[in-house]
């Protein structure tokens, strides 16, 4: 998990499924959640140590990061949660960026963990049941993972739509 947090390209889901495959469900959920928290922490502090240079590099490579955060104008906890639940940006890049702009660490960590819990849960259970693909538990895990992804896309779609409507309204009524 610590090494994964330094690589933006390796998918977290692979580690979560492996945890579910190697351990029974409850220990696997604890191990995966602890590992994700450790990875979030490392990526955040790498970004924080890198500072302004990191924000410039990350926004050049992932311009949506800055746009999504600026559009939220909410609490650091909610922004951290929202960026994880919608899953539209690389998680490690988000962590480094939020560290670089000095988001409050505990709000970032708890918001991020809460936003990632559905993925942690579904991928862990998928890993636990992957050896029995004909079982209802396996298919329930697959459907739950698909539902989490679909909900993530819907949340992002409606969020973008509301932002576009607000932008259009602001253009039509500049003094409102």
PDB file of C-alpha atoms in Angstrom:
ATOM      1  CA  UNK A   1       0.000   0.000   0.000  1.00  0.00           C
ATOM      2  CA  UNK A   2       2.836   2.378   0.791  1.00  0.00           C
ATOM      3  CA  UNK A   3       4.646   1.661  -2.475  1.00  0.00           C
ATOM      4  CA  UNK A   4       1.360   1.831  -4.394  1.00  0.00           C
ATOM      5  CA  UNK A   5       0.690   5.314  -3.028  1.00  0.00           C
ATOM      6  CA  UNK A   6       3.819   6.562  -4.779  1.00  0.00           C
ATOM      7  CA  UNK A   7       2.769   5.188  -8.155  1.00  0.00           C
ATOM      8  CA  UNK A   8      -0.154   6.879  -9.796  1.00  0.00           C
ATOM      9  CA  UNK A   9      -0.676   4.106 -12.351  1.00  0.00           C
ATOM     10  CA  UNK A  10      -1.100   0.970 -10.193  1.00  0.00           C
ATOM     11  CA  UNK A  11      -4.791   0.363  -9.427  1.00  0.00           C
ATOM     12  CA  UNK A  12      -5.809   0.220  -5.782  1.00  0.00           C
ATOM     13  CA  UNK A  13      -8.539  -2.284  -6.625  1.00  0.00           C
ATOM     14  CA  UNK A  14      -5.925  -4.966  -7.341  1.00  0.00           C
ATOM     15  CA  UNK A  15      -4.558  -4.668  -3.787  1.00  0.00           C
ATOM     16  CA  UNK A  16      -8.045  -4.682  -2.295  1.00  0.00           C
ATOM     17  CA  UNK A  17      -9.029  -7.826  -4.202  1.00  0.00           C
ATOM     18  CA  UNK A  18      -5.738  -9.489  -3.200  1.00  0.00           C
ATOM     19  CA  UNK A  19      -6.445  -8.681   0.447  1.00  0.00           C
ATOM     20  CA  UNK A  20      -9.849 -10.308   0.139  1.00  0.00           C
ATOM     21  CA  UNK A  21      -8.314 -13.336  -1.543  1.00  0.00           C
ATOM     22  CA  UNK A  22      -5.622 -13.833   1.107  1.00  0.00           C
ATOM     23  CA  UNK A  23      -7.674 -13.275   4.270  1.00  0.00           C
ATOM     24  CA  UNK A  24     -11.163 -13.963   5.570  1.00  0.00           C
ATOM     25  CA  UNK A  25     -13.581 -11.035   5.135  1.00  0.00           C
ATOM     26  CA  UNK A  26     -13.317  -9.228   8.471  1.00  0.00           C
ATOM     27  CA  UNK A  27      -9.496  -9.289   8.760  1.00  0.00           C
ATOM     28  CA  UNK A  28      -9.245  -8.451   5.050  1.00  0.00           C
ATOM     29  CA  UNK A  29     -11.470  -5.392   5.510  1.00  0.00           C
ATOM     30  CA  UNK A  30      -9.343  -4.236   8.456  1.00  0.00           C
ATOM     31  CA  UNK A  31      -6.084  -4.839   6.594  1.00  0.00           C
ATOM     32  CA  UNK A  32      -7.322  -3.145   3.424  1.00  0.00           C
ATOM     33  CA  UNK A  33      -8.734  -0.145   5.289  1.00  0.00           C
ATOM     34  CA  UNK A  34      -5.523   0.254   7.289  1.00  0.00           C
ATOM     35  CA  UNK A  35      -3.433  -0.115   4.137  1.00  0.00           C
ATOM     36  CA  UNK A  36      -5.522   2.453   2.272  1.00  0.00           C
ATOM     37  CA  UNK A  37      -5.219   4.880   5.202  1.00  0.00           C
ATOM     38  CA  UNK A  38      -1.448   4.392   5.218  1.00  0.00           C
ATOM     39  CA  UNK A  39      -1.265   4.947   1.462  1.00  0.00           C
ATOM     40  CA  UNK A  40      -3.414   8.072   1.681  1.00  0.00           C
ATOM     41  CA  UNK A  41      -1.136   9.383   4.418  1.00  0.00           C
ATOM     42  CA  UNK A  42       2.087   8.791   2.481  1.00  0.00           C
ATOM     43  CA  UNK A  43       0.793  10.373  -0.738  1.00  0.00           C
ATOM     44  CA  UNK A  44      -0.551  13.385   1.192  1.00  0.00           C
ATOM     45  CA  UNK A  45       2.758  14.035   2.963  1.00  0.00           C
ATOM     46  CA  UNK A  46       4.761  13.562  -0.242  1.00  0.00           C
ATOM     47  CA  UNK A  47       2.603  16.251  -1.831  1.00  0.00           C
ATOM     48  CA  UNK A  48       2.893  18.456   1.231  1.00  0.00           C
ATOM     49  CA  UNK A  49       6.683  18.160   1.214  1.00  0.00           C
ATOM     50  CA  UNK A  50       6.829  18.888  -2.510  1.00  0.00           C
ATOM     51  CA  UNK A  51       4.642  21.982  -2.098  1.00  0.00           C
ATOM     52  CA  UNK A  52       4.048  24.433  -4.909  1.00  0.00           C
ATOM     53  CA  UNK A  53       6.099  22.499  -7.471  1.00  0.00           C
ATOM     54  CA  UNK A  54       3.832  19.492  -6.995  1.00  0.00           C
ATOM     55  CA  UNK A  55       0.662  21.514  -7.553  1.00  0.00           C
ATOM     56  CA  UNK A  56       2.019  22.896 -10.803  1.00  0.00           C
ATOM     57  CA  UNK A  57       3.076  19.462 -12.074  1.00  0.00           C
ATOM     58  CA  UNK A  58      -0.166  17.777 -11.016  1.00  0.00           C
ATOM     59  CA  UNK A  59      -2.451  20.462 -12.454  1.00  0.00           C
ATOM     60  CA  UNK A  60      -0.487  20.384 -15.709  1.00  0.00           C
ATOM     61  CA  UNK A  61      -0.993  16.625 -15.942  1.00  0.00           C
ATOM     62  CA  UNK A  62      -4.508  16.496 -14.400  1.00  0.00           C
ATOM     63  CA  UNK A  63      -6.210  19.883 -14.960  1.00  0.00           C
ATOM     64  CA  UNK A  64      -9.524  18.584 -13.579  1.00  0.00           C
ATOM     65  CA  UNK A  65      -8.099  18.388 -10.046  1.00  0.00           C
ATOM     66  CA  UNK A  66      -7.911  22.134  -9.621  1.00  0.00           C
ATOM     67  CA  UNK A  67     -11.258  22.706 -11.361  1.00  0.00           C
ATOM     68  CA  UNK A  68     -13.137  20.204  -9.204  1.00  0.00           C
ATOM     69  CA  UNK A  69     -11.665  21.552  -5.964  1.00  0.00           C
ATOM     70  CA  UNK A  70     -12.286  25.179  -6.946  1.00  0.00           C
ATOM     71  CA  UNK A  71     -15.864  24.394  -7.938  1.00  0.00           C
ATOM     72  CA  UNK A  72     -16.607  22.724  -4.601  1.00  0.00           C
ATOM     73  CA  UNK A  73     -15.816  25.721  -2.379  1.00  0.00           C
ATOM     74  CA  UNK A  74     -16.882  23.555   0.538  1.00  0.00           C
ATOM     75  CA  UNK A  75     -15.336  21.951   3.535  1.00  0.00           C
ATOM     76  CA  UNK A  76     -12.064  20.043   3.172  1.00  0.00           C
ATOM     77  CA  UNK A  77     -13.825  16.934   4.535  1.00  0.00           C
ATOM     78  CA  UNK A  78     -16.546  17.088   1.862  1.00  0.00           C
ATOM     79  CA  UNK A  79     -14.085  17.820  -0.949  1.00  0.00           C
ATOM     80  CA  UNK A  80     -11.923  14.852   0.088  1.00  0.00           C
ATOM     81  CA  UNK A  81     -15.006  12.637   0.282  1.00  0.00           C
ATOM     82  CA  UNK A  82     -16.404  13.882  -3.039  1.00  0.00           C
ATOM     83  CA  UNK A  83     -13.141  13.378  -4.941  1.00  0.00           C
ATOM     84  CA  UNK A  84     -13.006   9.764  -3.734  1.00  0.00           C
ATOM     85  CA  UNK A  85     -16.635   8.839  -4.189  1.00  0.00           C
ATOM     86  CA  UNK A  86     -16.752  10.061  -7.804  1.00  0.00           C
ATOM     87  CA  UNK A  87     -13.484   8.311  -8.704  1.00  0.00           C
ATOM     88  CA  UNK A  88     -12.895  10.481 -11.765  1.00  0.00           C
ATOM     89  CA  UNK A  89      -9.265  11.332 -10.980  1.00  0.00           C
ATOM     90  CA  UNK A  90      -6.229   9.238 -10.008  1.00  0.00           C
ATOM     91  CA  UNK A  91      -6.376   8.830  -6.233  1.00  0.00           C
ATOM     92  CA  UNK A  92      -2.670   9.271  -5.599  1.00  0.00           C
ATOM     93  CA  UNK A  93      -2.553  12.457  -7.662  1.00  0.00           C
ATOM     94  CA  UNK A  94      -5.506  13.796  -5.664  1.00  0.00           C
ATOM     95  CA  UNK A  95      -3.766  12.944  -2.384  1.00  0.00           C
ATOM     96  CA  UNK A  96      -0.533  14.618  -3.441  1.00  0.00           C
ATOM     97  CA  UNK A  97      -2.375  17.694  -4.669  1.00  0.00           C
ATOM     98  CA  UNK A  98      -4.401  18.048  -1.468  1.00  0.00           C
ATOM     99  CA  UNK A  99      -1.204  17.676   0.543  1.00  0.00           C
ATOM    100  CA  UNK A 100       0.567  20.247  -1.605  1.00  0.00           C
ATOM    101  CA  UNK A 101      -2.196  22.813  -1.116  1.00  0.00           C
ATOM    102  CA  UNK A 102      -2.098  22.014   2.617  1.00  0.00           C
ATOM    103  CA  UNK A 103      -5.582  20.678   3.179  1.00  0.00           C
ATOM    104  CA  UNK A 104      -6.154  19.949   6.889  1.00  0.00           C
ATOM    105  CA  UNK A 105      -4.777  16.409   7.243  1.00  0.00           C
ATOM    106  CA  UNK A 106      -7.403  14.780   9.480  1.00  0.00           C
ATOM    107  CA  UNK A 107     -10.324  16.157   7.454  1.00  0.00           C
ATOM    108  CA  UNK A 108      -8.607  14.969   4.285  1.00  0.00           C
ATOM    109  CA  UNK A 109      -7.912  11.505   5.705  1.00  0.00           C
ATOM    110  CA  UNK A 110     -11.379  10.859   7.137  1.00  0.00           C
ATOM    111  CA  UNK A 111     -13.172  12.312   4.112  1.00  0.00           C
ATOM    112  CA  UNK A 112     -11.032  10.235   1.773  1.00  0.00           C
ATOM    113  CA  UNK A 113     -11.525   7.043   3.768  1.00  0.00           C
ATOM    114  CA  UNK A 114     -15.273   7.531   3.932  1.00  0.00           C
ATOM    115  CA  UNK A 115     -15.392   8.132   0.171  1.00  0.00           C
ATOM    116  CA  UNK A 116     -13.301   5.019  -0.487  1.00  0.00           C
ATOM    117  CA  UNK A 117     -15.181   2.689   1.899  1.00  0.00           C
ATOM    118  CA  UNK A 118     -17.658   1.446  -0.729  1.00  0.00           C
ATOM    119  CA  UNK A 119     -14.748   0.501  -3.017  1.00  0.00           C
ATOM    120  CA  UNK A 120     -12.798  -1.081  -0.154  1.00  0.00           C
ATOM    121  CA  UNK A 121     -15.814  -3.122   0.902  1.00  0.00           C
ATOM    122  CA  UNK A 122     -16.876  -4.333  -2.538  1.00  0.00           C
ATOM    123  CA  UNK A 123     -13.369  -5.129  -3.829  1.00  0.00           C
ATOM    124  CA  UNK A 124     -12.442  -6.967  -0.627  1.00  0.00           C
ATOM    125  CA  UNK A 125     -15.565  -9.112  -0.792  1.00  0.00           C
ATOM    126  CA  UNK A 126     -14.980  -9.712  -4.483  1.00  0.00           C
ATOM    127  CA  UNK A 127     -11.485 -10.974  -3.669  1.00  0.00           C
ATOM    128  CA  UNK A 128     -12.844 -13.210  -0.928  1.00  0.00           C
ATOM    129  CA  UNK A 129     -15.272 -14.888  -3.324  1.00  0.00           C
ATOM    130  CA  UNK A 130     -13.178 -14.832  -6.496  1.00  0.00           C
ATOM    131  CA  UNK A 131     -12.346 -18.543  -6.253  1.00  0.00           C
ATOM    132  CA  UNK A 132     -16.041 -19.425  -6.469  1.00  0.00           C
ATOM    133  CA  UNK A 133     -17.335 -17.402  -9.409  1.00  0.00           C
ATOM    134  CA  UNK A 134     -20.589 -19.344  -9.492  1.00  0.00           C
ATOM    135  CA  UNK A 135     -21.492 -18.408  -5.908  1.00  0.00           C
ATOM    136  CA  UNK A 136     -24.163 -15.822  -5.098  1.00  0.00           C
ATOM    137  CA  UNK A 137     -21.585 -14.072  -2.878  1.00  0.00           C
ATOM    138  CA  UNK A 138     -19.302 -13.517  -5.880  1.00  0.00           C
ATOM    139  CA  UNK A 139     -22.087 -12.155  -8.077  1.00  0.00           C
ATOM    140  CA  UNK A 140     -23.380 -10.009  -5.238  1.00  0.00           C
ATOM    141  CA  UNK A 141     -19.896  -8.511  -4.933  1.00  0.00           C
ATOM    142  CA  UNK A 142     -19.698  -7.900  -8.679  1.00  0.00           C
ATOM    143  CA  UNK A 143     -23.127  -6.243  -8.682  1.00  0.00           C
ATOM    144  CA  UNK A 144     -22.237  -4.139  -5.636  1.00  0.00           C
ATOM    145  CA  UNK A 145     -19.005  -2.988  -7.315  1.00  0.00           C
ATOM    146  CA  UNK A 146     -20.939  -2.123 -10.482  1.00  0.00           C
ATOM    147  CA  UNK A 147     -23.542  -0.251  -8.419  1.00  0.00           C
ATOM    148  CA  UNK A 148     -20.839   1.769  -6.653  1.00  0.00           C
ATOM    149  CA  UNK A 149     -19.310   2.685 -10.030  1.00  0.00           C
ATOM    150  CA  UNK A 150     -22.699   3.585 -11.499  1.00  0.00           C
ATOM    151  CA  UNK A 151     -23.582   5.738  -8.479  1.00  0.00           C
ATOM    152  CA  UNK A 152     -20.203   7.428  -8.738  1.00  0.00           C
ATOM    153  CA  UNK A 153     -20.839   8.287 -12.384  1.00  0.00           C
ATOM    154  CA  UNK A 154     -24.343   9.565 -11.623  1.00  0.00           C
ATOM    155  CA  UNK A 155     -23.100  11.759  -8.776  1.00  0.00           C
ATOM    156  CA  UNK A 156     -20.405  13.201 -11.031  1.00  0.00           C
ATOM    157  CA  UNK A 157     -22.874  13.719 -13.892  1.00  0.00           C
ATOM    158  CA  UNK A 158     -25.396  15.580 -11.718  1.00  0.00           C
ATOM    159  CA  UNK A 159     -22.657  17.584 -10.015  1.00  0.00           C
ATOM    160  CA  UNK A 160     -21.244  18.709 -13.388  1.00  0.00           C
ATOM    161  CA  UNK A 161     -24.736  19.517 -14.633  1.00  0.00           C
ATOM    162  CA  UNK A 162     -25.520  21.670 -11.590  1.00  0.00           C
ATOM    163  CA  UNK A 163     -22.206  23.514 -11.997  1.00  0.00           C
ATOM    164  CA  UNK A 164     -22.969  24.196 -15.672  1.00  0.00           C
ATOM    165  CA  UNK A 165     -26.457  25.491 -14.790  1.00  0.00           C
ATOM    166  CA  UNK A 166     -24.981  27.812 -12.154  1.00  0.00           C
ATOM    167  CA  UNK A 167     -22.408  29.071 -14.641  1.00  0.00           C
ATOM    168  CA  UNK A 168     -25.103  29.712 -17.251  1.00  0.00           C
ATOM    169  CA  UNK A 169     -27.294  31.499 -14.696  1.00  0.00           C
ATOM    170  CA  UNK A 170     -24.369  33.653 -13.606  1.00  0.00           C
ATOM    171  CA  UNK A 171     -23.726  34.672 -17.231  1.00  0.00           C
ATOM    172  CA  UNK A 172     -27.395  35.487 -17.832  1.00  0.00           C
ATOM    173  CA  UNK A 173     -27.801  37.403 -14.542  1.00  0.00           C
ATOM    174  CA  UNK A 174     -24.375  38.821 -13.634  1.00  0.00           C
ATOM    175  CA  UNK A 175     -25.722  41.004 -10.786  1.00  0.00           C
ATOM    176  CA  UNK A 176     -27.745  38.186  -9.152  1.00  0.00           C
TER     177      UNK A 176
END
